[in-house]
Amino acid sequence: MDDTDPELLRGVAAGDERAFEHLYRRHAPALLAYAQGLLGGERGPAEEALQETFVAVWRGAGSFEGRSLVRTWLFGICRRQALKRVAGRPAALPLHDAMDVPASDPDPQVVALARADTAAVGAALDTLSPLHREVLDLAFAAELSHAEIAEVLDVPVGTVKSRLFNARAVLARALPVVVEEAGR
């Protein structure tokens, strides 16, 4: 998310509470939303997962090897903590298997294309984070496979799939919805 994340994490590893607070403020809202999504919208368990995520960060900051972005590492920890709280639910599918399960909602890409014109697409693309723009460029402009993108970005294939899904969803939400009046 920011070039200072590794520096903050090094501070956390050294016991710097201010660095920890800054890292928390920067990432907690997104991590909470992510955990809440994983936990079916349940806020309480999501808050617990977030708390345990940052306990793990405080304890394990020194183990970060830099093979991924700090943000990606945080999301991985958060995912593990959230999935620990899924009680009585079927076991989560591995991400590569889950990608083959049809969603009940329309594909965000289909929604985006149905809503879009060139100007709207350009404006929507401008709202994407650099991470999402980069992964879309590699997938659609460069036509790289998920494995190739993972190698270029030095992230797991699951991360690439997640970023592509989220980028498409952000685009779909950013595009205007045109509602036609009945009887026209």
Coordinates of N, CA and C in Angstrom, one line a residue:
M1 N 0.8 -1.2 0.0 CA 0.0 0.0 0.0 C 0.9 1.2 0.0
D2 N 2.0 1.1 0.7 CA 2.8 2.3 0.8 C 4.3 1.8 1.0
D3 N 5.2 2.7 0.5 CA 6.6 2.3 0.6 C 7.1 2.3 2.0
T4 N 6.4 2.9 3.0 CA 6.8 2.9 4.4 C 6.4 1.6 5.1
D5 N 5.5 0.8 4.6 CA 5.1 -0.4 5.3 C 6.3 -1.3 5.8
P6 N 7.2 -1.6 4.9 CA 8.4 -2.4 5.5 C 9.1 -1.7 6.6
E7 N 9.3 -0.4 6.5 CA 9.9 0.3 7.5 C 9.1 0.3 8.8
L8 N 7.8 0.4 8.7 CA 6.9 0.3 9.9 C 7.0 -1.1 10.5
L9 N 7.0 -2.1 9.7 CA 7.1 -3.5 10.2 C 8.4 -3.7 10.9
R10 N 9.5 -3.2 10.4 CA 10.8 -3.3 11.1 C 10.7 -2.6 12.4
G11 N 10.0 -1.5 12.5 CA 9.8 -0.8 13.8 C 9.0 -1.6 14.7
V12 N 8.0 -2.3 14.2 CA 7.2 -3.2 15.0 C 8.0 -4.3 15.6
A13 N 8.9 -4.9 14.7 CA 9.8 -5.9 15.2 C 10.7 -5.5 16.3
A14 N 11.0 -4.2 16.3 CA 11.9 -3.7 17.3 C 11.2 -3.2 18.5
G15 N 9.8 -3.4 18.5 CA 9.0 -3.0 19.7 C 8.5 -1.6 19.7
D16 N 8.5 -0.9 18.5 CA 8.1 0.5 18.4 C 6.6 0.5 18.3
E17 N 5.9 1.0 19.4 CA 4.5 1.0 19.5 C 3.9 2.0 18.5
R18 N 4.6 3.1 18.3 CA 4.1 4.1 17.3 C 4.0 3.5 15.9
A19 N 5.0 2.8 15.5 CA 5.0 2.1 14.2 C 3.9 1.1 14.1
F20 N 3.6 0.4 15.2 CA 2.5 -0.5 15.3 C 1.2 0.2 15.1
E21 N 1.0 1.3 15.8 CA -0.2 2.1 15.7 C -0.4 2.6 14.3
H22 N 0.6 3.1 13.7 CA 0.5 3.6 12.3 C 0.1 2.5 11.3
L23 N 0.8 1.3 11.5 CA 0.5 0.2 10.6 C -1.0 -0.2 10.8
Y24 N -1.4 -0.2 12.1 CA -2.8 -0.6 12.4 C -3.8 0.4 11.8
R25 N -3.6 1.7 11.9 CA -4.5 2.7 11.4 C -4.5 2.6 9.9
R26 N -3.4 2.3 9.2 CA -3.3 2.2 7.8 C -4.1 1.0 7.2
H27 N -4.0 -0.1 7.9 CA -4.5 -1.4 7.3 C -5.8 -1.9 8.0
A28 N -6.1 -1.5 9.2 CA -7.2 -2.1 10.0 C -8.5 -2.0 9.3
P29 N -8.9 -0.9 8.7 CA -10.2 -0.8 8.1 C -10.4 -1.8 6.9
A30 N -9.4 -2.0 6.1 CA -9.5 -2.9 5.0 C -9.5 -4.3 5.5
L31 N -8.7 -4.6 6.5 CA -8.6 -6.0 7.1 C -9.9 -6.3 7.8
L32 N -10.5 -5.4 8.5 CA -11.8 -5.7 9.1 C -12.9 -6.0 8.1
A33 N -12.9 -5.2 7.0 CA -13.9 -5.4 6.0 C -13.7 -6.8 5.3
Y34 N -12.4 -7.1 5.1 CA -12.1 -8.4 4.5 C -12.5 -9.6 5.4
A35 N -12.2 -9.5 6.7 CA -12.6 -10.5 7.7 C -14.1 -10.6 7.8
Q36 N -14.7 -9.5 7.8 CA -16.2 -9.5 7.9 C -16.8 -10.2 6.7
G37 N -16.2 -9.9 5.5 CA -16.7 -10.6 4.3 C -16.5 -12.1 4.4
L38 N -15.3 -12.5 4.9 CA -15.1 -14.0 5.1 C -16.0 -14.6 6.1
L39 N -16.5 -13.8 7.1 CA -17.3 -14.3 8.1 C -18.8 -14.0 7.9
G40 N -19.2 -13.9 6.7 CA -20.6 -13.7 6.4 C -21.2 -12.4 7.0
G41 N -20.4 -11.4 7.1 CA -20.9 -10.1 7.5 C -21.0 -10.0 9.1
E42 N -20.5 -11.0 9.8 CA -20.6 -10.9 11.2 C -19.5 -10.0 11.8
R43 N -19.8 -8.9 12.4 CA -18.9 -7.9 12.9 C -18.1 -8.4 14.1
G44 N -18.7 -9.0 15.0 CA -18.0 -9.4 16.2 C -16.8 -10.4 16.0
P45 N -17.1 -11.5 15.3 CA -16.0 -12.4 14.9 C -15.0 -11.7 14.0
A46 N -15.4 -10.8 13.2 CA -14.4 -10.1 12.3 C -13.5 -9.2 13.2
E47 N -14.1 -8.6 14.2 CA -13.2 -7.7 15.1 C -12.2 -8.6 15.9
E48 N -12.7 -9.8 16.3 CA -11.8 -10.7 17.0 C -10.7 -11.2 16.0
A49 N -11.0 -11.5 14.8 CA -10.0 -11.9 13.8 C -9.0 -10.7 13.6
L50 N -9.5 -9.5 13.5 CA -8.6 -8.3 13.3 C -7.7 -8.2 14.5
Q51 N -8.2 -8.3 15.7 CA -7.4 -8.2 16.9 C -6.3 -9.3 16.9
E52 N -6.7 -10.5 16.6 CA -5.7 -11.6 16.6 C -4.7 -11.4 15.5
T53 N -5.1 -10.8 14.4 CA -4.2 -10.5 13.3 C -3.1 -9.6 13.8
F54 N -3.5 -8.6 14.5 CA -2.5 -7.6 15.0 C -1.7 -8.1 16.2
V55 N -2.2 -9.0 16.9 CA -1.4 -9.7 18.0 C -0.3 -10.5 17.3
A56 N -0.7 -11.2 16.2 CA 0.3 -12.0 15.5 C 1.3 -11.1 14.8
V57 N 0.9 -10.0 14.3 CA 1.8 -9.1 13.7 C 2.8 -8.6 14.8
W58 N 2.3 -8.2 15.9 CA 3.2 -7.7 17.0 C 4.3 -8.8 17.4
R59 N 3.8 -10.0 17.5 CA 4.7 -11.1 17.9 C 5.6 -11.6 16.8
G60 N 5.1 -11.5 15.5 CA 5.8 -12.1 14.4 C 6.4 -11.2 13.4
A61 N 6.4 -9.9 13.7 CA 6.9 -8.9 12.7 C 8.4 -9.2 12.3
G62 N 9.2 -9.7 13.2 CA 10.5 -10.0 12.9 C 10.7 -11.2 11.9
S63 N 9.6 -12.0 11.7 CA 9.7 -13.2 10.8 C 9.3 -12.8 9.4
F64 N 8.9 -11.6 9.2 CA 8.5 -11.2 7.8 C 9.8 -11.2 6.9
E65 N 9.7 -11.9 5.9 CA 10.9 -12.1 5.0 C 11.0 -11.2 3.8
G66 N 9.9 -10.5 3.6 CA 9.9 -9.5 2.4 C 9.7 -10.2 1.1
R67 N 9.2 -11.4 1.1 CA 8.9 -12.1 -0.2 C 7.5 -11.7 -0.8
S68 N 6.8 -10.8 0.0 CA 5.5 -10.3 -0.5 C 5.4 -8.9 0.0
L69 N 4.4 -8.2 -0.3 CA 4.1 -6.9 0.2 C 3.7 -7.1 1.7
V70 N 3.9 -6.1 2.5 CA 3.5 -6.1 3.9 C 2.0 -6.3 3.9
R71 N 1.3 -5.6 3.1 CA -0.2 -5.6 3.0 C -0.6 -7.0 2.7
T72 N 0.0 -7.7 1.7 CA -0.3 -9.0 1.3 C -0.1 -10.0 2.5
W73 N 1.0 -9.8 3.2 CA 1.3 -10.6 4.4 C 0.2 -10.4 5.5
L74 N -0.2 -9.1 5.7 CA -1.3 -8.9 6.7 C -2.6 -9.5 6.3
F75 N -2.9 -9.5 5.0 CA -4.2 -10.1 4.6 C -4.1 -11.6 4.7
G76 N -2.9 -12.2 4.5 CA -2.8 -13.6 4.8 C -3.0 -14.0 6.2
I77 N -2.4 -13.2 7.1 CA -2.6 -13.5 8.6 C -4.1 -13.3 8.9
C78 N -4.7 -12.2 8.4 CA -6.1 -12.0 8.7 C -7.0 -13.1 8.2
R79 N -6.7 -13.6 7.0 CA -7.5 -14.7 6.4 C -7.4 -15.9 7.3
R80 N -6.2 -16.3 7.8 CA -6.1 -17.4 8.7 C -6.9 -17.2 10.0
Q81 N -6.8 -16.0 10.5 CA -7.5 -15.7 11.8 C -9.0 -15.8 11.6
A82 N -9.5 -15.2 10.5 CA -10.9 -15.3 10.2 C -11.4 -16.7 10.0
L83 N -10.7 -17.5 9.3 CA -11.1 -18.8 9.0 C -11.1 -19.7 10.2
K84 N -10.3 -19.3 11.2 CA -10.3 -20.1 12.5 C -11.7 -19.9 13.2
R85 N -12.4 -18.8 12.9 CA -13.6 -18.5 13.5 C -14.9 -19.0 12.8
V86 N -14.6 -19.6 11.7 CA -15.7 -20.2 10.9 C -16.1 -21.6 11.6
A87 N -17.1 -21.5 12.4 CA -17.5 -22.7 13.2 C -18.8 -23.3 12.6
G88 N -18.7 -24.6 12.5 CA -19.9 -25.3 12.0 C -20.2 -25.1 10.5
R89 N -19.3 -24.5 9.8 CA -19.5 -24.3 8.4 C -18.6 -25.3 7.6
P90 N -19.0 -25.6 6.4 CA -18.1 -26.5 5.6 C -16.7 -25.9 5.5
A91 N -15.8 -26.8 5.4 CA -14.4 -26.3 5.2 C -14.3 -25.4 4.0
A92 N -13.5 -24.4 4.1 CA -13.3 -23.5 3.0 C -12.6 -24.2 1.9
L93 N -13.0 -23.9 0.7 CA -12.3 -24.5 -0.5 C -11.0 -23.8 -0.7
P94 N -10.0 -24.5 -1.2 CA -8.8 -23.8 -1.6 C -9.2 -22.8 -2.7
L95 N -8.5 -21.7 -2.7 CA -8.8 -20.6 -3.7 C -8.9 -21.1 -5.1
H96 N -7.9 -21.9 -5.5 CA -7.9 -22.4 -6.9 C -9.1 -23.2 -7.2
D97 N -9.7 -24.0 -6.2 CA -10.9 -24.7 -6.4 C -12.1 -23.8 -6.4
A98 N -12.1 -22.8 -5.5 CA -13.2 -21.9 -5.4 C -13.4 -21.0 -6.6
M99 N -12.4 -20.8 -7.4 CA -12.5 -20.0 -8.6 C -13.4 -20.7 -9.6
D100 N -13.5 -22.1 -9.5 CA -14.3 -22.8 -10.5 C -15.8 -22.9 -10.0
V101 N -16.1 -22.5 -8.8 CA -17.5 -22.5 -8.3 C -18.2 -21.3 -8.9
P102 N -19.4 -21.6 -9.6 CA -20.1 -20.5 -10.1 C -20.7 -19.6 -9.0
A103 N -20.6 -18.3 -9.2 CA -21.2 -17.4 -8.3 C -22.7 -17.2 -8.6
S104 N -23.5 -16.9 -7.6 CA -24.9 -16.7 -7.8 C -25.1 -15.3 -8.4
D105 N -24.2 -14.4 -8.2 CA -24.3 -13.0 -8.7 C -23.7 -13.0 -10.1
P106 N -24.1 -12.0 -10.9 CA -23.5 -11.9 -12.2 C -22.0 -11.6 -12.1
D107 N -21.2 -12.1 -13.0 CA -19.7 -11.8 -13.0 C -19.5 -10.3 -13.1
P108 N -18.7 -9.8 -12.2 CA -18.4 -8.4 -12.2 C -18.0 -7.8 -13.6
Q109 N -17.2 -8.7 -14.3 CA -16.8 -8.2 -15.6 C -18.0 -8.1 -16.6
V110 N -18.9 -9.0 -16.5 CA -20.1 -8.9 -17.3 C -20.9 -7.6 -17.0
V111 N -21.1 -7.4 -15.7 CA -21.8 -6.2 -15.2 C -21.1 -5.0 -15.7
A112 N -19.8 -5.0 -15.6 CA -19.0 -3.8 -16.0 C -19.2 -3.5 -17.5
L113 N -19.1 -4.5 -18.3 CA -19.3 -4.4 -19.7 C -20.7 -3.9 -20.1
A114 N -21.6 -4.4 -19.4 CA -23.0 -4.1 -19.7 C -23.3 -2.6 -19.3
R115 N -22.6 -2.1 -18.4 CA -22.9 -0.7 -18.0 C -22.0 0.4 -18.7
A116 N -21.0 0.0 -19.3 CA -20.0 0.9 -19.6 C -20.0 1.5 -21.0
D117 N -19.4 2.7 -21.1 CA -19.0 3.3 -22.3 C -17.5 3.7 -22.1
T118 N -16.9 4.1 -23.2 CA -15.5 4.4 -23.1 C -15.1 5.4 -22.0
A119 N -15.8 6.5 -21.9 CA -15.5 7.5 -20.9 C -15.7 7.0 -19.5
A120 N -16.7 6.2 -19.3 CA -17.0 5.7 -18.0 C -16.0 4.7 -17.6
V121 N -15.5 3.9 -18.5 CA -14.5 2.9 -18.2 C -13.2 3.6 -17.9
G122 N -12.8 4.6 -18.6 CA -11.6 5.4 -18.3 C -11.7 6.0 -16.9
A123 N -12.8 6.6 -16.6 CA -13.0 7.1 -15.3 C -12.9 6.1 -14.2
A124 N -13.5 4.9 -14.4 CA -13.5 3.8 -13.5 C -12.1 3.3 -13.3
L125 N -11.3 3.2 -14.4 CA -10.0 2.7 -14.3 C -9.1 3.6 -13.4
D126 N -9.4 4.9 -13.5 CA -8.7 5.9 -12.7 C -8.9 5.7 -11.2
T127 N -10.0 5.1 -10.8 CA -10.3 4.8 -9.4 C -9.6 3.6 -8.8
L128 N -9.0 2.8 -9.7 CA -8.3 1.6 -9.2 C -7.0 2.0 -8.5
S129 N -6.7 1.1 -7.6 CA -5.4 1.3 -6.9 C -4.3 0.8 -7.9
P130 N -3.1 1.3 -7.7 CA -2.0 0.8 -8.6 C -1.9 -0.7 -8.7
L131 N -2.1 -1.4 -7.5 CA -2.1 -2.9 -7.5 C -3.1 -3.5 -8.4
H132 N -4.3 -3.0 -8.4 CA -5.3 -3.5 -9.2 C -5.1 -3.2 -10.7
R133 N -4.7 -2.0 -11.0 CA -4.4 -1.6 -12.4 C -3.2 -2.5 -12.9
E134 N -2.2 -2.7 -12.1 CA -1.1 -3.5 -12.6 C -1.5 -4.9 -12.9
V135 N -2.3 -5.5 -12.0 CA -2.7 -6.9 -12.3 C -3.7 -7.0 -13.5
L136 N -4.5 -6.0 -13.7 CA -5.4 -6.0 -14.9 C -4.6 -5.8 -16.2
D137 N -3.6 -4.9 -16.1 CA -2.7 -4.7 -17.3 C -2.0 -6.0 -17.6
L138 N -1.5 -6.7 -16.6 CA -0.7 -8.0 -16.9 C -1.6 -9.1 -17.4
A139 N -2.9 -9.1 -16.9 CA -3.8 -10.2 -17.3 C -4.4 -9.9 -18.7
F140 N -4.8 -8.7 -18.9 CA -5.6 -8.4 -20.2 C -4.7 -7.8 -21.3
A141 N -3.9 -6.8 -20.9 CA -3.1 -6.2 -21.9 C -1.9 -7.1 -22.3
A142 N -1.2 -7.6 -21.3 CA 0.0 -8.4 -21.6 C -0.4 -9.9 -21.8
E143 N -1.7 -10.3 -21.4 CA -2.2 -11.6 -21.6 C -1.4 -12.7 -20.9
L144 N -0.9 -12.4 -19.7 CA -0.1 -13.3 -18.9 C -1.1 -14.3 -18.2
S145 N -0.7 -15.5 -17.9 CA -1.4 -16.4 -17.1 C -1.3 -16.0 -15.7
H146 N -2.2 -16.6 -14.8 CA -2.1 -16.3 -13.4 C -0.7 -16.6 -12.8
A147 N -0.2 -17.8 -13.3 CA 1.1 -18.2 -12.8 C 2.2 -17.2 -13.2
E148 N 2.1 -16.7 -14.4 CA 3.1 -15.7 -14.9 C 3.0 -14.4 -14.2
I149 N 1.8 -14.0 -13.9 CA 1.6 -12.7 -13.1 C 2.2 -12.9 -11.7
A150 N 1.9 -14.0 -11.1 CA 2.4 -14.3 -9.8 C 4.0 -14.2 -9.8
E151 N 4.6 -14.7 -10.8 CA 6.1 -14.7 -10.9 C 6.5 -13.2 -11.1
V152 N 5.9 -12.5 -11.9 CA 6.3 -11.1 -12.1 C 6.1 -10.3 -10.9
L153 N 5.0 -10.5 -10.2 CA 4.7 -9.7 -9.0 C 5.3 -10.3 -7.7
D154 N 5.9 -11.5 -7.8 CA 6.4 -12.2 -6.6 C 5.4 -12.4 -5.5
V155 N 4.2 -12.9 -5.9 CA 3.1 -13.2 -5.0 C 2.5 -14.5 -5.4
P156 N 1.8 -15.2 -4.4 CA 1.2 -16.4 -4.8 C 0.1 -16.3 -5.8
V157 N -0.2 -17.3 -6.5 CA -1.2 -17.3 -7.6 C -2.6 -16.9 -7.0
G158 N -2.8 -17.4 -5.8 CA -4.1 -17.0 -5.1 C -4.2 -15.5 -4.9
T159 N -3.1 -14.9 -4.6 CA -3.2 -13.4 -4.5 C -3.5 -12.8 -5.8
V160 N -2.9 -13.3 -6.9 CA -3.3 -12.8 -8.2 C -4.7 -12.9 -8.5
K161 N -5.3 -14.1 -8.2 CA -6.7 -14.3 -8.5 C -7.6 -13.4 -7.7
S162 N -7.2 -13.2 -6.4 CA -7.9 -12.3 -5.5 C -7.9 -10.9 -6.0
R163 N -6.7 -10.4 -6.4 CA -6.6 -9.1 -7.0 C -7.4 -8.9 -8.2
L164 N -7.4 -9.9 -9.1 CA -8.2 -9.8 -10.3 C -9.6 -9.7 -10.0
F165 N -10.1 -10.5 -9.1 CA -11.5 -10.5 -8.7 C -11.9 -9.2 -8.1
N166 N -11.0 -8.7 -7.2 CA -11.3 -7.4 -6.5 C -11.2 -6.2 -7.5
A167 N -10.3 -6.3 -8.4 CA -10.2 -5.2 -9.4 C -11.5 -5.2 -10.3
R168 N -11.9 -6.3 -10.7 CA -13.2 -6.4 -11.5 C -14.4 -5.9 -10.7
A169 N -14.4 -6.2 -9.4 CA -15.5 -5.8 -8.6 C -15.5 -4.3 -8.4
V170 N -14.3 -3.7 -8.2 CA -14.1 -2.3 -8.0 C -14.6 -1.6 -9.3
L171 N -14.2 -2.1 -10.4 CA -14.6 -1.5 -11.7 C -16.1 -1.6 -11.8
A172 N -16.7 -2.7 -11.5 CA -18.2 -2.8 -11.6 C -18.9 -1.8 -10.8
R173 N -18.4 -1.6 -9.5 CA -19.0 -0.6 -8.6 C -18.7 0.8 -9.1
A174 N -17.6 1.0 -9.7 CA -17.3 2.4 -10.2 C -18.0 2.9 -11.4
L175 N -18.5 1.9 -12.2 CA -19.2 2.3 -13.4 C -20.6 2.7 -13.1
P176 N -21.1 3.7 -13.8 CA -22.5 4.1 -13.6 C -23.5 3.1 -13.9
V177 N -24.6 3.1 -13.1 CA -25.7 2.2 -13.4 C -26.7 3.0 -14.2
V178 N -27.1 2.5 -15.4 CA -28.1 3.2 -16.2 C -29.4 2.4 -16.0
V179 N -30.4 3.1 -15.4 CA -31.7 2.5 -15.2 C -32.7 3.0 -16.3
E180 N -33.2 2.1 -17.1 CA -34.1 2.5 -18.1 C -35.5 2.6 -17.5
E181 N -36.3 3.6 -17.9 CA -37.6 3.7 -17.4 C -38.5 2.8 -18.2
A182 N -39.5 2.1 -17.5 CA -40.4 1.2 -18.2 C -41.3 2.0 -19.1
G183 N -41.7 1.4 -20.2 CA -42.6 2.1 -21.1 C -42.0 3.0 -22.2
R184 N -40.7 3.1 -22.2 CA -40.1 4.0 -23.2 C -39.8 3.3 -24.4

